[in-house]
């Protein structure tokens, strides 16, 4: 098991370039199987979730090869419509393959991806969206059998703007003759990126980023070479790392237009942010001010994937901050360990009350989920003394060599492999 060993107290300074987005790459990898042609993904991040998705595609008969940061997906030999259970349980985003497999084979067998550290993660909205396209679905002993023989374009309404369900239905509709209109869809930037990718492949989709997406079915798609969008959550996390250390950094390759909610909260905490076309400079104050209230919401509201990082900032602010986690039911796994570092966080169901303290103290802590783990590392950058963050494999799911990124900006952090005791 790997750990991060962090000595706190260093201000982060310097320049860093953000890598492409996990949450854009994963659905795009699923969409690549919508054509038998080969697709090339440029600057594909070295993340474990990307590797797992590649393993699933390989098990389905695709050829997936990586040459440094170029990922090549050749779905020509794809011959299975059955999602491998043990892999599907490893990453939730395997469910994104349901739409493409149905489009390719008109049938699909998947198992429930199962919950994870931040919640039950049901897939009822995915299944409801596909049923509205005429997919016949029955569940038996945890296995979901989908019959797409009678799939057809039509109207789809999502009861909640689920990111994954929106992406699944888009990919299920892209080759259905006629017009599919999707209502109450998610508006996340990664969905806009998926629309760009599919339209470059020859699809005819419009409206991504708004509440309604229209898919005009086309006969076939062709392979392309594509560079997915930058990772807005990694960008936000690095800005938070500079903010908690009183630092001053220049981030490049930043999707500035997708980060207004995060920039607004950082400014409320007295950070000075200067925005450029695809870059941002952050100057942190000596002491962060609290924010009055942070409510996570679907985009363009404040992103749930940045809640843990802002909660970490709030622990050392000059007053009390309130956070409300509206998207996931169990996303405060980092609070207990932050309190062990001297923070004063009170959790009541979906609400966190964070009373700022002057100092945090290094401790041995454990990542419980991807973003919570990153938040604990941020706290370690600020804490007096040494912090050990365990279960770094969870951070590796969404951050490419997180320790190298932080060290490049002056942090005293290194990865160590410890034998499981
Ligand atoms: C995507 O997950 C992201 N993952 C998540 O990022 C992100 O937190 C989430 O969107 C919200 O922005 C990827 O893109 C790979 P949802 P997804 O469906 O699609 C409930 C990270 O840290 N729901 O919008 O699973 C669900 O339980 C990860 O990078 C249903 O009830 O999110 C949750 O409470 C974490 N039924 C809410 O909706 C369903 O069928 C939002 O989920 C689907 C979802």
JSON list of N, CA and C and ligand atoms in Angstrom, two decimals, residues 22-24 26-27 49 92-93 95-96 116 118-127 160-167 186 188 190 232-233 297-299 303-305 326-329 331 350 369-371 397-398, ligand 1:
[
{"chain": "A", "resi": 22, "resn": "UNK", "atom": "N", "xyz": [-10.46, 13.22, -16.07]},
{"chain": "A", "resi": 22, "resn": "UNK", "atom": "CA", "xyz": [-10.93, 11.84, -15.85]},
{"chain": "A", "resi": 22, "resn": "UNK", "atom": "C", "xyz": [-12.39, 11.71, -16.27]},
{"chain": "A", "resi": 23, "resn": "UNK", "atom": "N", "xyz": [-13.22, 12.68, -15.86]},
{"chain": "A", "resi": 23, "resn": "UNK", "atom": "CA", "xyz": [-14.66, 12.54, -16.05]},
{"chain": "A", "resi": 23, "resn": "UNK", "atom": "C", "xyz": [-15.11, 12.92, -17.45]},
{"chain": "A", "resi": 24, "resn": "UNK", "atom": "N", "xyz": [-14.12, 13.33, -18.28]},
{"chain": "A", "resi": 24, "resn": "UNK", "atom": "CA", "xyz": [-14.39, 13.46, -19.72]},
{"chain": "A", "resi": 24, "resn": "UNK", "atom": "C", "xyz": [-13.86, 12.21, -20.44]},
{"chain": "A", "resi": 26, "resn": "UNK", "atom": "N", "xyz": [-13.42, 9.11, -19.36]},
{"chain": "A", "resi": 26, "resn": "UNK", "atom": "CA", "xyz": [-14.12, 7.84, -19.12]},
{"chain": "A", "resi": 26, "resn": "UNK", "atom": "C", "xyz": [-15.34, 7.67, -20.03]},
{"chain": "A", "resi": 27, "resn": "UNK", "atom": "N", "xyz": [-16.27, 8.63, -20.10]},
{"chain": "A", "resi": 27, "resn": "UNK", "atom": "CA", "xyz": [-17.39, 8.43, -21.04]},
{"chain": "A", "resi": 27, "resn": "UNK", "atom": "C", "xyz": [-16.93, 8.43, -22.49]},
{"chain": "A", "resi": 49, "resn": "UNK", "atom": "N", "xyz": [-8.44, 4.76, -12.80]},
{"chain": "A", "resi": 49, "resn": "UNK", "atom": "CA", "xyz": [-9.79, 4.59, -13.38]},
{"chain": "A", "resi": 49, "resn": "UNK", "atom": "C", "xyz": [-9.73, 4.46, -14.90]},
{"chain": "A", "resi": 92, "resn": "UNK", "atom": "N", "xyz": [-17.34, 2.61, -11.03]},
{"chain": "A", "resi": 92, "resn": "UNK", "atom": "CA", "xyz": [-18.74, 2.92, -11.25]},
{"chain": "A", "resi": 92, "resn": "UNK", "atom": "C", "xyz": [-18.97, 3.32, -12.70]},
{"chain": "A", "resi": 93, "resn": "UNK", "atom": "N", "xyz": [-17.98, 3.97, -13.30]},
{"chain": "A", "resi": 93, "resn": "UNK", "atom": "CA", "xyz": [-18.22, 4.54, -14.62]},
{"chain": "A", "resi": 93, "resn": "UNK", "atom": "C", "xyz": [-18.32, 3.44, -15.68]},
{"chain": "A", "resi": 95, "resn": "UNK", "atom": "N", "xyz": [-20.70, 1.70, -15.95]},
{"chain": "A", "resi": 95, "resn": "UNK", "atom": "CA", "xyz": [-22.11, 1.72, -16.34]},
{"chain": "A", "resi": 95, "resn": "UNK", "atom": "C", "xyz": [-22.32, 2.56, -17.59]},
{"chain": "A", "resi": 96, "resn": "UNK", "atom": "N", "xyz": [-21.36, 3.47, -17.88]},
{"chain": "A", "resi": 96, "resn": "UNK", "atom": "CA", "xyz": [-21.47, 4.30, -19.10]},
{"chain": "A", "resi": 96, "resn": "UNK", "atom": "C", "xyz": [-21.42, 3.44, -20.35]},
{"chain": "A", "resi": 116, "resn": "UNK", "atom": "N", "xyz": [-20.27, 2.95, -3.31]},
{"chain": "A", "resi": 116, "resn": "UNK", "atom": "CA", "xyz": [-18.85, 3.22, -3.04]},
{"chain": "A", "resi": 116, "resn": "UNK", "atom": "C", "xyz": [-18.83, 4.05, -1.76]},
{"chain": "A", "resi": 118, "resn": "UNK", "atom": "N", "xyz": [-18.90, 7.11, -1.22]},
{"chain": "A", "resi": 118, "resn": "UNK", "atom": "CA", "xyz": [-19.65, 8.38, -1.06]},
{"chain": "A", "resi": 118, "resn": "UNK", "atom": "C", "xyz": [-21.15, 8.18, -1.19]},
{"chain": "A", "resi": 119, "resn": "UNK", "atom": "N", "xyz": [-21.57, 6.93, -1.41]},
{"chain": "A", "resi": 119, "resn": "UNK", "atom": "CA", "xyz": [-23.02, 6.75, -1.46]},
{"chain": "A", "resi": 119, "resn": "UNK", "atom": "C", "xyz": [-23.41, 5.46, -2.15]},
{"chain": "A", "resi": 120, "resn": "UNK", "atom": "N", "xyz": [-24.70, 5.20, -2.20]},
{"chain": "A", "resi": 120, "resn": "UNK", "atom": "CA", "xyz": [-25.22, 3.96, -2.77]},
{"chain": "A", "resi": 120, "resn": "UNK", "atom": "C", "xyz": [-25.02, 3.90, -4.28]},
{"chain": "A", "resi": 121, "resn": "UNK", "atom": "N", "xyz": [-25.01, 5.05, -4.90]},
{"chain": "A", "resi": 121, "resn": "UNK", "atom": "CA", "xyz": [-24.78, 5.14, -6.35]},
{"chain": "A", "resi": 121, "resn": "UNK", "atom": "C", "xyz": [-25.76, 4.28, -7.16]},
{"chain": "A", "resi": 122, "resn": "UNK", "atom": "N", "xyz": [-27.06, 4.44, -6.98]},
{"chain": "A", "resi": 122, "resn": "UNK", "atom": "CA", "xyz": [-28.04, 3.66, -7.76]},
{"chain": "A", "resi": 122, "resn": "UNK", "atom": "C", "xyz": [-27.94, 3.99, -9.25]},
{"chain": "A", "resi": 123, "resn": "UNK", "atom": "N", "xyz": [-28.56, 3.15, -10.07]},
{"chain": "A", "resi": 123, "resn": "UNK", "atom": "CA", "xyz": [-28.54, 3.41, -11.53]},
{"chain": "A", "resi": 123, "resn": "UNK", "atom": "C", "xyz": [-29.96, 3.48, -12.09]},
{"chain": "A", "resi": 124, "resn": "UNK", "atom": "N", "xyz": [-30.94, 3.74, -11.22]},
{"chain": "A", "resi": 124, "resn": "UNK", "atom": "CA", "xyz": [-32.33, 3.77, -11.67]},
{"chain": "A", "resi": 124, "resn": "UNK", "atom": "C", "xyz": [-32.57, 4.80, -12.77]},
{"chain": "A", "resi": 125, "resn": "UNK", "atom": "N", "xyz": [-31.85, 5.94, -12.73]},
{"chain": "A", "resi": 125, "resn": "UNK", "atom": "CA", "xyz": [-32.06, 6.99, -13.74]},
{"chain": "A", "resi": 125, "resn": "UNK", "atom": "C", "xyz": [-31.50, 6.52, -15.09]},
{"chain": "A", "resi": 126, "resn": "UNK", "atom": "N", "xyz": [-30.38, 5.78, -15.05]},
{"chain": "A", "resi": 126, "resn": "UNK", "atom": "CA", "xyz": [-29.83, 5.22, -16.29]},
{"chain": "A", "resi": 126, "resn": "UNK", "atom": "C", "xyz": [-30.87, 4.29, -16.91]},
{"chain": "A", "resi": 127, "resn": "UNK", "atom": "N", "xyz": [-31.40, 3.38, -16.10]},
{"chain": "A", "resi": 127, "resn": "UNK", "atom": "CA", "xyz": [-32.33, 2.36, -16.61]},
{"chain": "A", "resi": 127, "resn": "UNK", "atom": "C", "xyz": [-33.64, 3.01, -17.09]},
{"chain": "A", "resi": 160, "resn": "UNK", "atom": "N", "xyz": [-33.83, 13.38, -12.37]},
{"chain": "A", "resi": 160, "resn": "UNK", "atom": "CA", "xyz": [-32.77, 14.18, -11.74]},
{"chain": "A", "resi": 160, "resn": "UNK", "atom": "C", "xyz": [-31.66, 14.32, -12.78]},
{"chain": "A", "resi": 161, "resn": "UNK", "atom": "N", "xyz": [-31.02, 15.46, -12.89]},
{"chain": "A", "resi": 161, "resn": "UNK", "atom": "CA", "xyz": [-29.99, 15.64, -13.93]},
{"chain": "A", "resi": 161, "resn": "UNK", "atom": "C", "xyz": [-28.72, 14.85, -13.62]},
{"chain": "A", "resi": 162, "resn": "UNK", "atom": "N", "xyz": [-28.82, 13.53, -13.75]},
{"chain": "A", "resi": 162, "resn": "UNK", "atom": "CA", "xyz": [-27.66, 12.65, -13.49]},
{"chain": "A", "resi": 162, "resn": "UNK", "atom": "C", "xyz": [-26.65, 12.76, -14.63]},
{"chain": "A", "resi": 163, "resn": "UNK", "atom": "N", "xyz": [-25.37, 12.95, -14.28]},
{"chain": "A", "resi": 163, "resn": "UNK", "atom": "CA", "xyz": [-24.31, 13.06, -15.29]},
{"chain": "A", "resi": 163, "resn": "UNK", "atom": "C", "xyz": [-24.22, 11.76, -16.08]},
{"chain": "A", "resi": 164, "resn": "UNK", "atom": "N", "xyz": [-24.08, 10.66, -15.38]},
{"chain": "A", "resi": 164, "resn": "UNK", "atom": "CA", "xyz": [-23.88, 9.37, -16.07]},
{"chain": "A", "resi": 164, "resn": "UNK", "atom": "C", "xyz": [-25.09, 8.97, -16.88]},
{"chain": "A", "resi": 165, "resn": "UNK", "atom": "N", "xyz": [-26.29, 9.19, -16.33]},
{"chain": "A", "resi": 165, "resn": "UNK", "atom": "CA", "xyz": [-27.50, 8.80, -17.07]},
{"chain": "A", "resi": 165, "resn": "UNK", "atom": "C", "xyz": [-27.63, 9.63, -18.34]},
{"chain": "A", "resi": 166, "resn": "UNK", "atom": "N", "xyz": [-27.29, 10.93, -18.25]},
{"chain": "A", "resi": 166, "resn": "UNK", "atom": "CA", "xyz": [-27.32, 11.79, -19.44]},
{"chain": "A", "resi": 166, "resn": "UNK", "atom": "C", "xyz": [-26.38, 11.24, -20.52]},
{"chain": "A", "resi": 167, "resn": "UNK", "atom": "N", "xyz": [-25.18, 10.88, -20.10]},
{"chain": "A", "resi": 167, "resn": "UNK", "atom": "CA", "xyz": [-24.18, 10.37, -21.06]},
{"chain": "A", "resi": 167, "resn": "UNK", "atom": "C", "xyz": [-24.59, 9.03, -21.65]},
{"chain": "A", "resi": 186, "resn": "UNK", "atom": "N", "xyz": [-28.22, 16.58, -17.26]},
{"chain": "A", "resi": 186, "resn": "UNK", "atom": "CA", "xyz": [-27.12, 17.24, -16.54]},
{"chain": "A", "resi": 186, "resn": "UNK", "atom": "C", "xyz": [-26.42, 18.21, -17.49]},
{"chain": "A", "resi": 188, "resn": "UNK", "atom": "N", "xyz": [-23.12, 19.32, -16.96]},
{"chain": "A", "resi": 188, "resn": "UNK", "atom": "CA", "xyz": [-21.67, 19.35, -16.68]},
{"chain": "A", "resi": 188, "resn": "UNK", "atom": "C", "xyz": [-20.84, 19.58, -17.94]},
{"chain": "A", "resi": 190, "resn": "UNK", "atom": "N", "xyz": [-18.23, 18.14, -18.91]},
{"chain": "A", "resi": 190, "resn": "UNK", "atom": "CA", "xyz": [-17.76, 16.88, -19.50]},
{"chain": "A", "resi": 190, "resn": "UNK", "atom": "C", "xyz": [-18.80, 16.32, -20.47]},
{"chain": "A", "resi": 232, "resn": "UNK", "atom": "N", "xyz": [-11.27, 20.15, -14.58]},
{"chain": "A", "resi": 232, "resn": "UNK", "atom": "CA", "xyz": [-11.63, 21.31, -13.77]},
{"chain": "A", "resi": 232, "resn": "UNK", "atom": "C", "xyz": [-11.50, 21.03, -12.27]},
{"chain": "A", "resi": 233, "resn": "UNK", "atom": "N", "xyz": [-11.66, 19.75, -11.88]},
{"chain": "A", "resi": 233, "resn": "UNK", "atom": "CA", "xyz": [-11.58, 19.41, -10.45]},
{"chain": "A", "resi": 233, "resn": "UNK", "atom": "C", "xyz": [-10.11, 19.34, -10.02]},
{"chain": "A", "resi": 297, "resn": "UNK", "atom": "N", "xyz": [-24.21, 21.51, -5.83]},
{"chain": "A", "resi": 297, "resn": "UNK", "atom": "CA", "xyz": [-25.37, 21.37, -6.73]},
{"chain": "A", "resi": 297, "resn": "UNK", "atom": "C", "xyz": [-24.88, 20.86, -8.08]},
{"chain": "A", "resi": 298, "resn": "UNK", "atom": "N", "xyz": [-25.77, 20.34, -8.91]},
{"chain": "A", "resi": 298, "resn": "UNK", "atom": "CA", "xyz": [-25.38, 20.03, -10.30]},
{"chain": "A", "resi": 298, "resn": "UNK", "atom": "C", "xyz": [-24.84, 21.29, -10.98]},
{"chain": "A", "resi": 299, "resn": "UNK", "atom": "N", "xyz": [-23.97, 21.11, -11.96]},
{"chain": "A", "resi": 299, "resn": "UNK", "atom": "CA", "xyz": [-23.40, 22.25, -12.71]},
{"chain": "A", "resi": 299, "resn": "UNK", "atom": "C", "xyz": [-24.52, 23.10, -13.32]},
{"chain": "A", "resi": 303, "resn": "UNK", "atom": "N", "xyz": [-19.50, 22.42, -7.54]},
{"chain": "A", "resi": 303, "resn": "UNK", "atom": "CA", "xyz": [-19.35, 20.99, -7.80]},
{"chain": "A", "resi": 303, "resn": "UNK", "atom": "C", "xyz": [-19.11, 20.17, -6.54]},
{"chain": "A", "resi": 304, "resn": "UNK", "atom": "N", "xyz": [-19.85, 19.09, -6.38]},
{"chain": "A", "resi": 304, "resn": "UNK", "atom": "CA", "xyz": [-19.67, 18.19, -5.23]},
{"chain": "A", "resi": 304, "resn": "UNK", "atom": "C", "xyz": [-18.24, 17.68, -5.18]},
{"chain": "A", "resi": 305, "resn": "UNK", "atom": "N", "xyz": [-17.57, 17.55, -6.31]},
{"chain": "A", "resi": 305, "resn": "UNK", "atom": "CA", "xyz": [-16.20, 17.00, -6.33]},
{"chain": "A", "resi": 305, "resn": "UNK", "atom": "C", "xyz": [-15.17, 17.98, -5.77]},
{"chain": "A", "resi": 326, "resn": "UNK", "atom": "N", "xyz": [-25.45, 18.47, -1.19]},
{"chain": "A", "resi": 326, "resn": "UNK", "atom": "CA", "xyz": [-26.78, 18.11, -1.71]},
{"chain": "A", "resi": 326, "resn": "UNK", "atom": "C", "xyz": [-26.75, 16.98, -2.72]},
{"chain": "A", "resi": 327, "resn": "UNK", "atom": "N", "xyz": [-25.57, 16.59, -3.22]},
{"chain": "A", "resi": 327, "resn": "UNK", "atom": "CA", "xyz": [-25.54, 15.64, -4.33]},
{"chain": "A", "resi": 327, "resn": "UNK", "atom": "C", "xyz": [-25.37, 14.20, -3.86]},
{"chain": "A", "resi": 328, "resn": "UNK", "atom": "N", "xyz": [-24.43, 13.95, -2.97]},
{"chain": "A", "resi": 328, "resn": "UNK", "atom": "CA", "xyz": [-24.23, 12.58, -2.47]},
{"chain": "A", "resi": 328, "resn": "UNK", "atom": "C", "xyz": [-24.59, 12.51, -0.99]},
{"chain": "A", "resi": 329, "resn": "UNK", "atom": "N", "xyz": [-25.04, 11.34, -0.58]},
{"chain": "A", "resi": 329, "resn": "UNK", "atom": "CA", "xyz": [-25.57, 11.23, 0.80]},
{"chain": "A", "resi": 329, "resn": "UNK", "atom": "C", "xyz": [-24.49, 10.96, 1.84]},
{"chain": "A", "resi": 331, "resn": "UNK", "atom": "N", "xyz": [-20.74, 12.08, 1.90]},
{"chain": "A", "resi": 331, "resn": "UNK", "atom": "CA", "xyz": [-19.50, 12.60, 1.32]},
{"chain": "A", "resi": 331, "resn": "UNK", "atom": "C", "xyz": [-18.73, 13.49, 2.31]},
{"chain": "A", "resi": 350, "resn": "UNK", "atom": "N", "xyz": [-26.37, 16.13, 6.07]},
{"chain": "A", "resi": 350, "resn": "UNK", "atom": "CA", "xyz": [-25.71, 16.67, 4.88]},
{"chain": "A", "resi": 350, "resn": "UNK", "atom": "C", "xyz": [-25.03, 18.01, 5.15]},
{"chain": "A", "resi": 369, "resn": "UNK", "atom": "N", "xyz": [-12.13, 8.26, 0.14]},
{"chain": "A", "resi": 369, "resn": "UNK", "atom": "CA", "xyz": [-12.60, 8.36, -1.24]},
{"chain": "A", "resi": 369, "resn": "UNK", "atom": "C", "xyz": [-11.66, 9.32, -1.97]},
{"chain": "A", "resi": 370, "resn": "UNK", "atom": "N", "xyz": [-11.84, 9.38, -3.26]},
{"chain": "A", "resi": 370, "resn": "UNK", "atom": "CA", "xyz": [-10.90, 10.13, -4.11]},
{"chain": "A", "resi": 370, "resn": "UNK", "atom": "C", "xyz": [-10.70, 11.57, -3.68]},
{"chain": "A", "resi": 371, "resn": "UNK", "atom": "N", "xyz": [-11.76, 12.33, -3.55]},
{"chain": "A", "resi": 371, "resn": "UNK", "atom": "CA", "xyz": [-11.63, 13.76, -3.27]},
{"chain": "A", "resi": 371, "resn": "UNK", "atom": "C", "xyz": [-11.35, 14.01, -1.78]},
{"chain": "A", "resi": 397, "resn": "UNK", "atom": "N", "xyz": [-6.89, 7.42, -8.39]},
{"chain": "A", "resi": 397, "resn": "UNK", "atom": "CA", "xyz": [-8.00, 7.21, -9.32]},
{"chain": "A", "resi": 397, "resn": "UNK", "atom": "C", "xyz": [-8.21, 8.48, -10.16]},
{"chain": "A", "resi": 398, "resn": "UNK", "atom": "N", "xyz": [-7.96, 9.66, -9.56]},
{"chain": "A", "resi": 398, "resn": "UNK", "atom": "CA", "xyz": [-8.32, 10.89, -10.27]},
{"chain": "A", "resi": 398, "resn": "UNK", "atom": "C", "xyz": [-7.21, 11.92, -10.36]},
{"chain": "B", "resi": 1, "resn": "LIG", "atom": "C1", "xyz": [-20.34, 11.75, -12.09]},
{"chain": "B", "resi": 1, "resn": "LIG", "atom": "O1", "xyz": [-20.80, 10.63, -11.34]},
{"chain": "B", "resi": 1, "resn": "LIG", "atom": "C2", "xyz": [-18.86, 11.88, -11.76]},
{"chain": "B", "resi": 1, "resn": "LIG", "atom": "N1", "xyz": [-18.15, 10.68, -12.18]},
{"chain": "B", "resi": 1, "resn": "LIG", "atom": "C3", "xyz": [-18.68, 12.09, -10.25]},
{"chain": "B", "resi": 1, "resn": "LIG", "atom": "O2", "xyz": [-17.30, 12.30, -10.00]},
{"chain": "B", "resi": 1, "resn": "LIG", "atom": "C4", "xyz": [-19.43, 13.37, -9.85]},
{"chain": "B", "resi": 1, "resn": "LIG", "atom": "O3", "xyz": [-19.34, 13.54, -8.45]},
{"chain": "B", "resi": 1, "resn": "LIG", "atom": "C5", "xyz": [-20.91, 13.23, -10.25]},
{"chain": "B", "resi": 1, "resn": "LIG", "atom": "O4", "xyz": [-21.01, 12.96, -11.67]},
{"chain": "B", "resi": 1, "resn": "LIG", "atom": "C6", "xyz": [-21.70, 14.50, -9.96]},
{"chain": "B", "resi": 1, "resn": "LIG", "atom": "O5", "xyz": [-21.12, 15.58, -10.63]},
{"chain": "B", "resi": 1, "resn": "LIG", "atom": "C7", "xyz": [-17.83, 10.52, -13.49]},
{"chain": "B", "resi": 1, "resn": "LIG", "atom": "O6", "xyz": [-18.16, 11.34, -14.33]},
{"chain": "B", "resi": 1, "resn": "LIG", "atom": "C8", "xyz": [-17.05, 9.30, -13.84]},
{"chain": "B", "resi": 1, "resn": "LIG", "atom": "P1", "xyz": [-24.70, 11.42, -10.98]},
{"chain": "B", "resi": 1, "resn": "LIG", "atom": "P2", "xyz": [-22.30, 10.05, -11.60]},
{"chain": "B", "resi": 1, "resn": "LIG", "atom": "O7", "xyz": [-25.34, 10.32, -11.73]},
{"chain": "B", "resi": 1, "resn": "LIG", "atom": "O8", "xyz": [-22.62, 10.11, -13.04]},
{"chain": "B", "resi": 1, "resn": "LIG", "atom": "C9", "xyz": [-27.87, 9.92, -7.83]},
{"chain": "B", "resi": 1, "resn": "LIG", "atom": "C10", "xyz": [-15.27, 12.04, -8.89]},
{"chain": "B", "resi": 1, "resn": "LIG", "atom": "O9", "xyz": [-14.89, 12.30, -7.74]},
{"chain": "B", "resi": 1, "resn": "LIG", "atom": "N2", "xyz": [-28.26, 8.97, -8.88]},
{"chain": "B", "resi": 1, "resn": "LIG", "atom": "O10", "xyz": [-24.83, 12.84, -11.47]},
{"chain": "B", "resi": 1, "resn": "LIG", "atom": "O11", "xyz": [-22.40, 8.75, -10.92]},
{"chain": "B", "resi": 1, "resn": "LIG", "atom": "C11", "xyz": [-26.49, 9.61, -7.27]},
{"chain": "B", "resi": 1, "resn": "LIG", "atom": "O12", "xyz": [-26.57, 8.61, -6.26]},
{"chain": "B", "resi": 1, "resn": "LIG", "atom": "C12", "xyz": [-16.62, 11.39, -9.12]},
{"chain": "B", "resi": 1, "resn": "LIG", "atom": "O13", "xyz": [-14.61, 12.29, -9.94]},
{"chain": "B", "resi": 1, "resn": "LIG", "atom": "C13", "xyz": [-29.42, 8.23, -8.73]},
{"chain": "B", "resi": 1, "resn": "LIG", "atom": "O14", "xyz": [-30.11, 8.35, -7.73]},
{"chain": "B", "resi": 1, "resn": "LIG", "atom": "O15", "xyz": [-23.15, 11.13, -10.80]},
{"chain": "B", "resi": 1, "resn": "LIG", "atom": "C14", "xyz": [-26.05, 10.94, -6.73]},
{"chain": "B", "resi": 1, "resn": "LIG", "atom": "O16", "xyz": [-26.63, 11.12, -5.44]},
{"chain": "B", "resi": 1, "resn": "LIG", "atom": "C15", "xyz": [-17.35, 11.11, -7.82]},
{"chain": "B", "resi": 1, "resn": "LIG", "atom": "N3", "xyz": [-29.77, 7.35, -9.70]},
{"chain": "B", "resi": 1, "resn": "LIG", "atom": "C16", "xyz": [-26.66, 11.93, -7.71]},
{"chain": "B", "resi": 1, "resn": "LIG", "atom": "O17", "xyz": [-27.71, 11.24, -8.40]},
{"chain": "B", "resi": 1, "resn": "LIG", "atom": "C17", "xyz": [-29.02, 7.18, -10.84]},
{"chain": "B", "resi": 1, "resn": "LIG", "atom": "O18", "xyz": [-29.41, 6.37, -11.71]},
{"chain": "B", "resi": 1, "resn": "LIG", "atom": "C18", "xyz": [-25.67, 12.44, -8.75]},
{"chain": "B", "resi": 1, "resn": "LIG", "atom": "O19", "xyz": [-25.18, 11.32, -9.45]},
{"chain": "B", "resi": 1, "resn": "LIG", "atom": "C19", "xyz": [-27.84, 7.94, -10.98]},
{"chain": "B", "resi": 1, "resn": "LIG", "atom": "C20", "xyz": [-27.48, 8.84, -10.00]}
]
